[in-house]
PDB file of C-alpha atoms and ligand atoms in Angstrom:
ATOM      1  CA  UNK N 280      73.423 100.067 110.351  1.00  0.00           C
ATOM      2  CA  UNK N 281      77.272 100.179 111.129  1.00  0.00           C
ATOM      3  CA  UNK N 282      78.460 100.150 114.455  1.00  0.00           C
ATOM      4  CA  UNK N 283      80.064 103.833 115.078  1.00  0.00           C
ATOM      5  CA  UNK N 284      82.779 105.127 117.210  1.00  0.00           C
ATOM      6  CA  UNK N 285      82.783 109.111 117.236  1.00  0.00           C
ATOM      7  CA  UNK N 286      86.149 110.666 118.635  1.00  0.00           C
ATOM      8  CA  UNK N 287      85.825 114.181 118.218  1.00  0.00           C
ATOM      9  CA  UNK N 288      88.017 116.988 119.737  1.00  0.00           C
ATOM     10  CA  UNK N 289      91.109 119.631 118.831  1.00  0.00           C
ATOM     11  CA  UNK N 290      94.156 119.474 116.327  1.00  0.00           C
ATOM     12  CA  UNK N 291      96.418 117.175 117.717  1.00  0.00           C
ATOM     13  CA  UNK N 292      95.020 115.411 120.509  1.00  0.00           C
ATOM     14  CA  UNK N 293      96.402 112.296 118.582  1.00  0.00           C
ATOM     15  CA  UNK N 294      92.803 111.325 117.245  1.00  0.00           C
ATOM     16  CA  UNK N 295      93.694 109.925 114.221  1.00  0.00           C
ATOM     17  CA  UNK N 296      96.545 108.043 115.650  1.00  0.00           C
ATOM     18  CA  UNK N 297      94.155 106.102 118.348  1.00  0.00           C
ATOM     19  CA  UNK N 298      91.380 105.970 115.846  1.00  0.00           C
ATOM     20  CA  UNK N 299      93.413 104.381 113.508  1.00  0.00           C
ATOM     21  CA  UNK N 300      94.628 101.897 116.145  1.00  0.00           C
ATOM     22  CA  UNK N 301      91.293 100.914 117.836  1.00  0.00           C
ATOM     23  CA  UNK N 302      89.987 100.626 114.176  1.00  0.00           C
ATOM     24  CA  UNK N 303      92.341  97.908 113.605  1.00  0.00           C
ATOM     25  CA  UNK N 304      91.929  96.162 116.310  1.00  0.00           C
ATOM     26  CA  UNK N 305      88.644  95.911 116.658  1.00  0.00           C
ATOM     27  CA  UNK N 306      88.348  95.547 112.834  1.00  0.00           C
ATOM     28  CA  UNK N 307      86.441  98.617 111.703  1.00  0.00           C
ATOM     29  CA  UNK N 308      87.070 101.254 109.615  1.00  0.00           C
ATOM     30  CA  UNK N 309      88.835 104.463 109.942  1.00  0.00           C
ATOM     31  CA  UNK N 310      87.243 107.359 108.646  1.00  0.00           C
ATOM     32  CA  UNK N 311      89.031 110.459 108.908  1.00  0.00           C
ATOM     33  CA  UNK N 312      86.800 113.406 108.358  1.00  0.00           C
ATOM     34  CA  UNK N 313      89.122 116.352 108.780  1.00  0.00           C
ATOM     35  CA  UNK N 314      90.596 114.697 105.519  1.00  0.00           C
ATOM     36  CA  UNK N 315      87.293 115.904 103.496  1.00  0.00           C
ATOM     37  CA  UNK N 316      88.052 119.037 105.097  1.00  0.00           C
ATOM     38  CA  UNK N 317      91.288 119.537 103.587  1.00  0.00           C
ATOM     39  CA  UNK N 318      90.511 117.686 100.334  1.00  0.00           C
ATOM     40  CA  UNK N 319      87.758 120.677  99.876  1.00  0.00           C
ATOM     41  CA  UNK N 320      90.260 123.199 101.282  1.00  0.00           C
ATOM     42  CA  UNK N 321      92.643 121.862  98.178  1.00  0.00           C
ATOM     43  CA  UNK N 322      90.223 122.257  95.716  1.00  0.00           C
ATOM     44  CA  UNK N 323      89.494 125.937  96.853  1.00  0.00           C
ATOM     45  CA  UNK N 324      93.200 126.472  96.757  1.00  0.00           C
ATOM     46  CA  UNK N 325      93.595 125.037  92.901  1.00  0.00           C
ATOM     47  CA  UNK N 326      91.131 127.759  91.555  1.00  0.00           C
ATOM     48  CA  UNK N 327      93.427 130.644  93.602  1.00  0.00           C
ATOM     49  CA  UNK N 328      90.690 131.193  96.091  1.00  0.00           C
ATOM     50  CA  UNK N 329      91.489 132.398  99.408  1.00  0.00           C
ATOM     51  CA  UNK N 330      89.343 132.193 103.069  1.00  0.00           C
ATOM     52  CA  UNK N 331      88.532 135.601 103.123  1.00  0.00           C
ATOM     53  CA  UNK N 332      86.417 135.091  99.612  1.00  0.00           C
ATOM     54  CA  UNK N 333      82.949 133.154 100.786  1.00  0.00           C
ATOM     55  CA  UNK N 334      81.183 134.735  97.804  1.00  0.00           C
ATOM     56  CA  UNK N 335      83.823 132.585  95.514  1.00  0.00           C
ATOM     57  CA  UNK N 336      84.022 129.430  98.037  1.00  0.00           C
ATOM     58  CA  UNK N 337      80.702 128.601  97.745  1.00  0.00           C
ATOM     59  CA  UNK N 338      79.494 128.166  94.547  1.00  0.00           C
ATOM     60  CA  UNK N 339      82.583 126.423  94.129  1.00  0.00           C
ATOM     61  CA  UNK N 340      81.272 123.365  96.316  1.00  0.00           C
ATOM     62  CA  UNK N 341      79.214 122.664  93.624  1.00  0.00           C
ATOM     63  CA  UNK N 342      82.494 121.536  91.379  1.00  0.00           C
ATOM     64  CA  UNK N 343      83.384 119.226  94.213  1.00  0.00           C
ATOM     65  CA  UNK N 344      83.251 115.798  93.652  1.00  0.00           C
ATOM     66  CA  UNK N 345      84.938 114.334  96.540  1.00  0.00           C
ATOM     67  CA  UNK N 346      84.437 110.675  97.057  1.00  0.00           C
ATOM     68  CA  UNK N 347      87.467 107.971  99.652  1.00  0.00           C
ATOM     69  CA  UNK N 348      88.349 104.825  98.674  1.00  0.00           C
ATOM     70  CA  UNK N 349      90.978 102.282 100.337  1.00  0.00           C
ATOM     71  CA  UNK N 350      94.036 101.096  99.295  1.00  0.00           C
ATOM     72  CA  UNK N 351      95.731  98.329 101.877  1.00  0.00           C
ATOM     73  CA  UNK N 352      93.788  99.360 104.432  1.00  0.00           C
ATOM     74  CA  UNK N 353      94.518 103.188 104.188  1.00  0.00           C
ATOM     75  CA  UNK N 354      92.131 105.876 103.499  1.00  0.00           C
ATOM     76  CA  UNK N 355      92.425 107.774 100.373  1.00  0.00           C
ATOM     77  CA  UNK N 356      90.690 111.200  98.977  1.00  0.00           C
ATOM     78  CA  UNK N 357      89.862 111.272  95.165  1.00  0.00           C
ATOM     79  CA  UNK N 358      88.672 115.203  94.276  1.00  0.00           C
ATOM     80  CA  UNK N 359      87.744 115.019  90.973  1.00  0.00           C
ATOM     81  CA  UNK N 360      89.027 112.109  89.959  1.00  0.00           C
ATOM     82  CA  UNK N 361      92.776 113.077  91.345  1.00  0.00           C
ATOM     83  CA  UNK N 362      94.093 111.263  94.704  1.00  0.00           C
ATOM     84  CA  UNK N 363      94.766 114.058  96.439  1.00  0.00           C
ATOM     85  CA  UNK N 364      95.545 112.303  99.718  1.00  0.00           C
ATOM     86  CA  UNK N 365      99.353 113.304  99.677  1.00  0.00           C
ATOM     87  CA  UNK N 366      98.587 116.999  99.469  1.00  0.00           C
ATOM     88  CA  UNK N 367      96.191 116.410 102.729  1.00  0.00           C
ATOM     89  CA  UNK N 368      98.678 117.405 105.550  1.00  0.00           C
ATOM     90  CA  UNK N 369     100.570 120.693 104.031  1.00  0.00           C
ATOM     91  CA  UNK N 370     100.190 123.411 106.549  1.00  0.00           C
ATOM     92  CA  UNK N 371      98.608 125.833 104.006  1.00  0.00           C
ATOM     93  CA  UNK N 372      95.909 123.059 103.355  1.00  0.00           C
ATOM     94  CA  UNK N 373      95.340 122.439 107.422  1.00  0.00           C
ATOM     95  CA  UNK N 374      94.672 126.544 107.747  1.00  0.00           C
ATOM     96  CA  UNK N 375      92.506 126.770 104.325  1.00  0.00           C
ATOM     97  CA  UNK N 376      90.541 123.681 105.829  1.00  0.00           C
ATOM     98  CA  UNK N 377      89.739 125.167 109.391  1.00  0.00           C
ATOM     99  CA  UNK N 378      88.836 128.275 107.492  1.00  0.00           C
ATOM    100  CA  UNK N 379      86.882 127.074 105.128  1.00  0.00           C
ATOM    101  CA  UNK N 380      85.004 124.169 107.512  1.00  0.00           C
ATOM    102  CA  UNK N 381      83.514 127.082 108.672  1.00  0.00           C
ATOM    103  CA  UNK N 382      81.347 127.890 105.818  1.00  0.00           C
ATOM    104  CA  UNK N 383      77.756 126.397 106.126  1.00  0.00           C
ATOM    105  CA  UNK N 384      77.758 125.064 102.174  1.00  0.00           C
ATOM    106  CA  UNK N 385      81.265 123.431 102.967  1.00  0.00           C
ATOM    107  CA  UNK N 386      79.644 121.205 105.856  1.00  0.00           C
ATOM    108  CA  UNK N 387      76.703 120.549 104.123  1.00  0.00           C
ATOM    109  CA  UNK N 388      78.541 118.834 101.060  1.00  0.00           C
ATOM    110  CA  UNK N 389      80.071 116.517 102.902  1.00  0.00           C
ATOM    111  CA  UNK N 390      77.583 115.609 105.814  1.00  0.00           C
ATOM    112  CA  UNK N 391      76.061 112.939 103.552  1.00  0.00           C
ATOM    113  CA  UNK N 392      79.081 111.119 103.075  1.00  0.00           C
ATOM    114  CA  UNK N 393      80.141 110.932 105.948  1.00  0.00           C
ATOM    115  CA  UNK N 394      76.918 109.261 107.520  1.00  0.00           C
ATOM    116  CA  UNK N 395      76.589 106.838 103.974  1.00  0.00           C
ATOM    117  CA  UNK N 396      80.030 106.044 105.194  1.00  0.00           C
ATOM    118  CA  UNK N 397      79.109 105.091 108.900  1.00  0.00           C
ATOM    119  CA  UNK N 398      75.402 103.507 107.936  1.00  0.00           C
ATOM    120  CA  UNK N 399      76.941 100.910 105.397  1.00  0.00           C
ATOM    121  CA  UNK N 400      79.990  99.592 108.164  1.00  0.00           C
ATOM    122  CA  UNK N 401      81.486  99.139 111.176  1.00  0.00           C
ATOM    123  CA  UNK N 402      83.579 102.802 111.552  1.00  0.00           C
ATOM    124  CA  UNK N 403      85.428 104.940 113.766  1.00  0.00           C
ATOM    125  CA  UNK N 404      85.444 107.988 112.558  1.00  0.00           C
ATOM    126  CA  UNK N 405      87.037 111.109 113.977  1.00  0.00           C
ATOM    127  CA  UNK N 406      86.471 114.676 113.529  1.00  0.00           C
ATOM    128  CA  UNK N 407      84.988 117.694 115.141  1.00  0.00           C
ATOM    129  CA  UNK N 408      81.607 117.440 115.266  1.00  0.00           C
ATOM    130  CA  UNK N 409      80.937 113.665 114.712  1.00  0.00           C
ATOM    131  CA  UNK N 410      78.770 113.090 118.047  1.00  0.00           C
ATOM    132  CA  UNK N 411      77.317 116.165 117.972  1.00  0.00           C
ATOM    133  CA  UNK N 412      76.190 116.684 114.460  1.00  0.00           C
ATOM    134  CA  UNK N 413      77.408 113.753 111.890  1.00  0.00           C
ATOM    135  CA  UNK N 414      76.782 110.710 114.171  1.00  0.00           C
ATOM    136  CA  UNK N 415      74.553 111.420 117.016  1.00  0.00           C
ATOM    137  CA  UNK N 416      73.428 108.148 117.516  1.00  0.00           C
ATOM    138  CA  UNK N 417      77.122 106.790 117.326  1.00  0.00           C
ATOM    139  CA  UNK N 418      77.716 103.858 119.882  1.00  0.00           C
ATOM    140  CA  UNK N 419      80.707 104.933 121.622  1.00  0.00           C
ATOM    141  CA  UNK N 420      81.358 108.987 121.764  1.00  0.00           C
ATOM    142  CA  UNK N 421      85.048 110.451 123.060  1.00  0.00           C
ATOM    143  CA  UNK N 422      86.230 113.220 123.419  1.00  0.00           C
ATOM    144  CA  UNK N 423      89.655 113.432 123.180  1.00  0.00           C
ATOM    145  CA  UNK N 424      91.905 116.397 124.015  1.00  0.00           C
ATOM    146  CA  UNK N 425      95.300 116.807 125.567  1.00  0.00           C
ATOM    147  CA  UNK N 426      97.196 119.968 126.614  1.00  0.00           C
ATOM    148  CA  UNK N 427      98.138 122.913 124.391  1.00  0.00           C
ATOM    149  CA  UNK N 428     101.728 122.393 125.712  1.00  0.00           C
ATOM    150  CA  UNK N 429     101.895 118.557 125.021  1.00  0.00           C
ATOM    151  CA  UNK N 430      99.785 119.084 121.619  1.00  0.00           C
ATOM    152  CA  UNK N 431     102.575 121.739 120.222  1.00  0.00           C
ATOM    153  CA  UNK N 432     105.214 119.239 121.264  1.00  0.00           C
ATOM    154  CA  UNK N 433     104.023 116.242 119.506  1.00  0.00           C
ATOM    155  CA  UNK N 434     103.157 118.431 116.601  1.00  0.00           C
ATOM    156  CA  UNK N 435     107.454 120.293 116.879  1.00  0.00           C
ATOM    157  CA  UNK N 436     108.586 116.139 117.147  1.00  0.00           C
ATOM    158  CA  UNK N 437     106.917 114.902 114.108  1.00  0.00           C
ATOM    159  CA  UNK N 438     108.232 117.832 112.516  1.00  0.00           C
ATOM    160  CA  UNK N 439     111.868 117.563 113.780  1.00  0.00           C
ATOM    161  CA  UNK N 440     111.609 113.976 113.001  1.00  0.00           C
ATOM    162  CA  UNK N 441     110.585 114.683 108.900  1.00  0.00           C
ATOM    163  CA  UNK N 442     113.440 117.466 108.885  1.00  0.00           C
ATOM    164  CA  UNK N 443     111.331 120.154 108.723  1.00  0.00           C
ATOM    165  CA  UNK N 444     112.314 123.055 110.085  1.00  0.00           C
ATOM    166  CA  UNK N 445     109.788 124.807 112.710  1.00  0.00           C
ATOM    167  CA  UNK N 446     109.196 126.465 116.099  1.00  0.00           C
ATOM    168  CA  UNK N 447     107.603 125.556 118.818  1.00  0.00           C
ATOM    169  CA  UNK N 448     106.342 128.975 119.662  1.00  0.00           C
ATOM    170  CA  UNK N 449     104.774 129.046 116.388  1.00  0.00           C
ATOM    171  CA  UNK N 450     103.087 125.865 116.401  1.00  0.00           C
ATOM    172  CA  UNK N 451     101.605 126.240 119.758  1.00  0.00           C
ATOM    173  CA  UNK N 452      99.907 129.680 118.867  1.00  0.00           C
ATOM    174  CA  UNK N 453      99.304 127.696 115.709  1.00  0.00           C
ATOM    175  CA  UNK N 454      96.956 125.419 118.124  1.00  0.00           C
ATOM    176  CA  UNK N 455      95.578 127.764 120.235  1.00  0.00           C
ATOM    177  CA  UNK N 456      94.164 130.031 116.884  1.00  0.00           C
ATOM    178  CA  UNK N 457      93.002 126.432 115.477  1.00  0.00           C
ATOM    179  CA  UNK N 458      90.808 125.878 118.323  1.00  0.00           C
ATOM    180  CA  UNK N 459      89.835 128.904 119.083  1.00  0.00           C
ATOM    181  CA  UNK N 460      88.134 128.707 115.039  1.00  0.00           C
ATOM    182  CA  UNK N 461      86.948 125.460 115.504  1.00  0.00           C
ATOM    183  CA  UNK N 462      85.653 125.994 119.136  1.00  0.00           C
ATOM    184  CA  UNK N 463      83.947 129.436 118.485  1.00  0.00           C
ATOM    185  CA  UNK N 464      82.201 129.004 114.689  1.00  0.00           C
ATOM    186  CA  UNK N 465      78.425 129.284 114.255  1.00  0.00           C
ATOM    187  CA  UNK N 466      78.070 125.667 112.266  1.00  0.00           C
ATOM    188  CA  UNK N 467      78.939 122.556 114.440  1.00  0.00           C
ATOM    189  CA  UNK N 468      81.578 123.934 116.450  1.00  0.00           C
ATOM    190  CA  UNK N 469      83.579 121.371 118.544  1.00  0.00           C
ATOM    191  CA  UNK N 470      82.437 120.697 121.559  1.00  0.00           C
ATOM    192  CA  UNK N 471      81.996 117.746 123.635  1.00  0.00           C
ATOM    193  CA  UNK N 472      78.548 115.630 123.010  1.00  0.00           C
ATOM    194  CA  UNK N 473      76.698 114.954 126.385  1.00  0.00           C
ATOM    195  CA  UNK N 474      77.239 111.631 126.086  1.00  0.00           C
ATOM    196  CA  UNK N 475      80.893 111.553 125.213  1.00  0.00           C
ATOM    197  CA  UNK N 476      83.606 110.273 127.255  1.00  0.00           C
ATOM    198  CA  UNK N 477      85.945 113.392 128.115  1.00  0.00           C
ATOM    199  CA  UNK N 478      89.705 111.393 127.709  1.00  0.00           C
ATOM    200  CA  UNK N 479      92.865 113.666 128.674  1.00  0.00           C
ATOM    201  CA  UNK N 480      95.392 112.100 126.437  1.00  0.00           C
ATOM    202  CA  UNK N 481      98.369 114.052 128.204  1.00  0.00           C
ATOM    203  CA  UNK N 482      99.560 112.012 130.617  1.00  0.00           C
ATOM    204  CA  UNK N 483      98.636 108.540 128.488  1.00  0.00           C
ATOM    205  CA  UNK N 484     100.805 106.369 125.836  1.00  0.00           C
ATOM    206  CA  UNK N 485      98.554 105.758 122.793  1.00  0.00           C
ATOM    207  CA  UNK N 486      97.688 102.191 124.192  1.00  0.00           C
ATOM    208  CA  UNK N 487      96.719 103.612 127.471  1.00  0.00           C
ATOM    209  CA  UNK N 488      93.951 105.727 125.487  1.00  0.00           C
ATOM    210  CA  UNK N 489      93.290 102.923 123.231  1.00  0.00           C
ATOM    211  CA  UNK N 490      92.409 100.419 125.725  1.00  0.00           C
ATOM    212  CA  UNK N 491      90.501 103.179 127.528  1.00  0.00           C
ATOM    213  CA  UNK N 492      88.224 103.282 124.191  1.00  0.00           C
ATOM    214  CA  UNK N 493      87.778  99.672 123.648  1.00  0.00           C
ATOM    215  CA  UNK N 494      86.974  99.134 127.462  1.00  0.00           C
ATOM    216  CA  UNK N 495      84.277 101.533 127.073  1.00  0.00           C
ATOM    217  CA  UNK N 496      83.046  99.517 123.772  1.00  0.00           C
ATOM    218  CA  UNK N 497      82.475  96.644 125.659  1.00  0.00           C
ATOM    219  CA  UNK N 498      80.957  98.291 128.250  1.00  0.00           C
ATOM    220  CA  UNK N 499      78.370  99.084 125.797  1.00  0.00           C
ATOM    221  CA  UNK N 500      78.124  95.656 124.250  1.00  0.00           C
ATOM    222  CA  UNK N 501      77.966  94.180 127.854  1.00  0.00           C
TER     223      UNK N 501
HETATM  224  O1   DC X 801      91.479 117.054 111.900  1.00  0.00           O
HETATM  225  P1   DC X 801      92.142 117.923 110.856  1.00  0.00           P
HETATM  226  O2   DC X 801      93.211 118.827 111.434  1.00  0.00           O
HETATM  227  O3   DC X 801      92.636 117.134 109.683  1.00  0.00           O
HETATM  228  O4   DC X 801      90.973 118.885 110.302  1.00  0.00           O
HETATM  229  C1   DC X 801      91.234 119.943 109.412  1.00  0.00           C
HETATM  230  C2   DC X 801      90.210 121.053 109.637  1.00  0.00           C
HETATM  231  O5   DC X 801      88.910 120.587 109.262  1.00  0.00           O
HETATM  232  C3   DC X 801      90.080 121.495 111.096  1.00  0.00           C
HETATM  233  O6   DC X 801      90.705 122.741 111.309  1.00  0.00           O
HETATM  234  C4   DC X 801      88.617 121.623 111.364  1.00  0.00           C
HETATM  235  C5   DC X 801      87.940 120.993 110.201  1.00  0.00           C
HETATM  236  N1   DC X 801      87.113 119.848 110.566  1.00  0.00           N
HETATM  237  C6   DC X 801      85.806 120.095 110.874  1.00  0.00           C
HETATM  238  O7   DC X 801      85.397 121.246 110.900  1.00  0.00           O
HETATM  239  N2   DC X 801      84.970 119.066 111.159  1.00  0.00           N
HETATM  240  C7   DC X 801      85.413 117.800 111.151  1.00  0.00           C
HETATM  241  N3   DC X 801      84.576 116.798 111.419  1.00  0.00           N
HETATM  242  C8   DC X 801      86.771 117.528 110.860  1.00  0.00           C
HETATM  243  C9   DC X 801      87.598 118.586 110.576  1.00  0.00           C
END
């Protein structure tokens, strides 16, 4: 049995960011989940499909075949043989995915993998429902949110940054309709495990929340 770290919690609380760092240093492996999301989200979108056709959507899970390997270290998504991984992060994708991660037969696929995933190594793995649902008996459990305000902000920098053009306005009710879906579906809706550390990443650089996380890892070990 691996030794899991669950950090669950909204779009853009910086989760894969301080996954991905407390992963390295501690020497584990970052799994992000919201990835398998999209990658099923893409495959919908290839066959035409859109959100508002369940009847279609699920007997195409069956067609799936969604399997992540790693290349230097980074996480890639094969979907039927094709590394999808650079399609991942298109907006269109990101509001097919929280759509579509709403559908029972969507979460089922991919629950397996992500425990094989977390049974055969040391992981961190972040997502929505990974304390809750995926992971429950996960070592360490965060949950990691920050305001709507700072959320839309990071999310108009990184933007600005790539040269893509984009409002702030937008994005932020962007955020707000993104957790409302992921907050309020029947199936594993995010929500803080019992046992999870609540972490406000407003106020706090990444290393701030980082060493927040490994403090409480060896805590655990202590
Ligand atoms: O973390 P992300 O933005 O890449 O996730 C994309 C979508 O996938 C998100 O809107 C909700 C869904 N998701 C989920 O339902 N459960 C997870 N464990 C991870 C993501």
């Amino acid at each position: 049995m691996g030794y899991n770290i669950a950090i669950d919690g909204p779009s853009g609380a910086g989760k894969s960011t301080i996954a991905k760092q407390v992963a390295k240093e501690l020497g584990f492996i970052y799994v992000d989940t919201g990835a398998l999301y999209r990658a099923m989200a893409v495959h919908f979108l290839k066959q035409g499909l859109t959100a508002e056709q369940p009847e279609k959507i699920i007997p195409a899970c069956q067609s799936a075949e969604i399997t992540i390997v790693y290349e230097n270290g980074k996480q890639q998504v094969i979907l039927n043989g094709e590394n999808v991984t650079g399609m991942l992060r298109e907006e269109a994708v990101g509001n097919m995915a929280s759509r579509t991660s709403a559908i029972p037969e969507v979460r089922a696929k991919l629950l397996n993998l992500q425990r094989e995933m977390a049974k055969k190594q040391n992981v961190v793995m972040d997502g929505r429902d990974i304390g809750t649902n995926v992971l429950p008996d996960a070592k360490v459990k965060i949950y990691l949110t920050a305001s709507v305000e700072t959320r839309a902000a990071r999310r108009y920098n990184e933007l600005v940054e790539k040269g893509v053009a984009c409002d702030y306005e937008t994005i932020a009710k962007d955020i707000e309709e993104r957790d409302r879906r992921d907050m309020t579906r029947e199936m594993a809706p995010l929500k803080q495990a019992e046992d999870a550390v609540y972490v406000d990443s407003s106020d706090m650089t990444i290393d701030e929340v980082t060493a927040k996380i490994k403090s409480l890892v060896e805590q655990e070990e202590a």
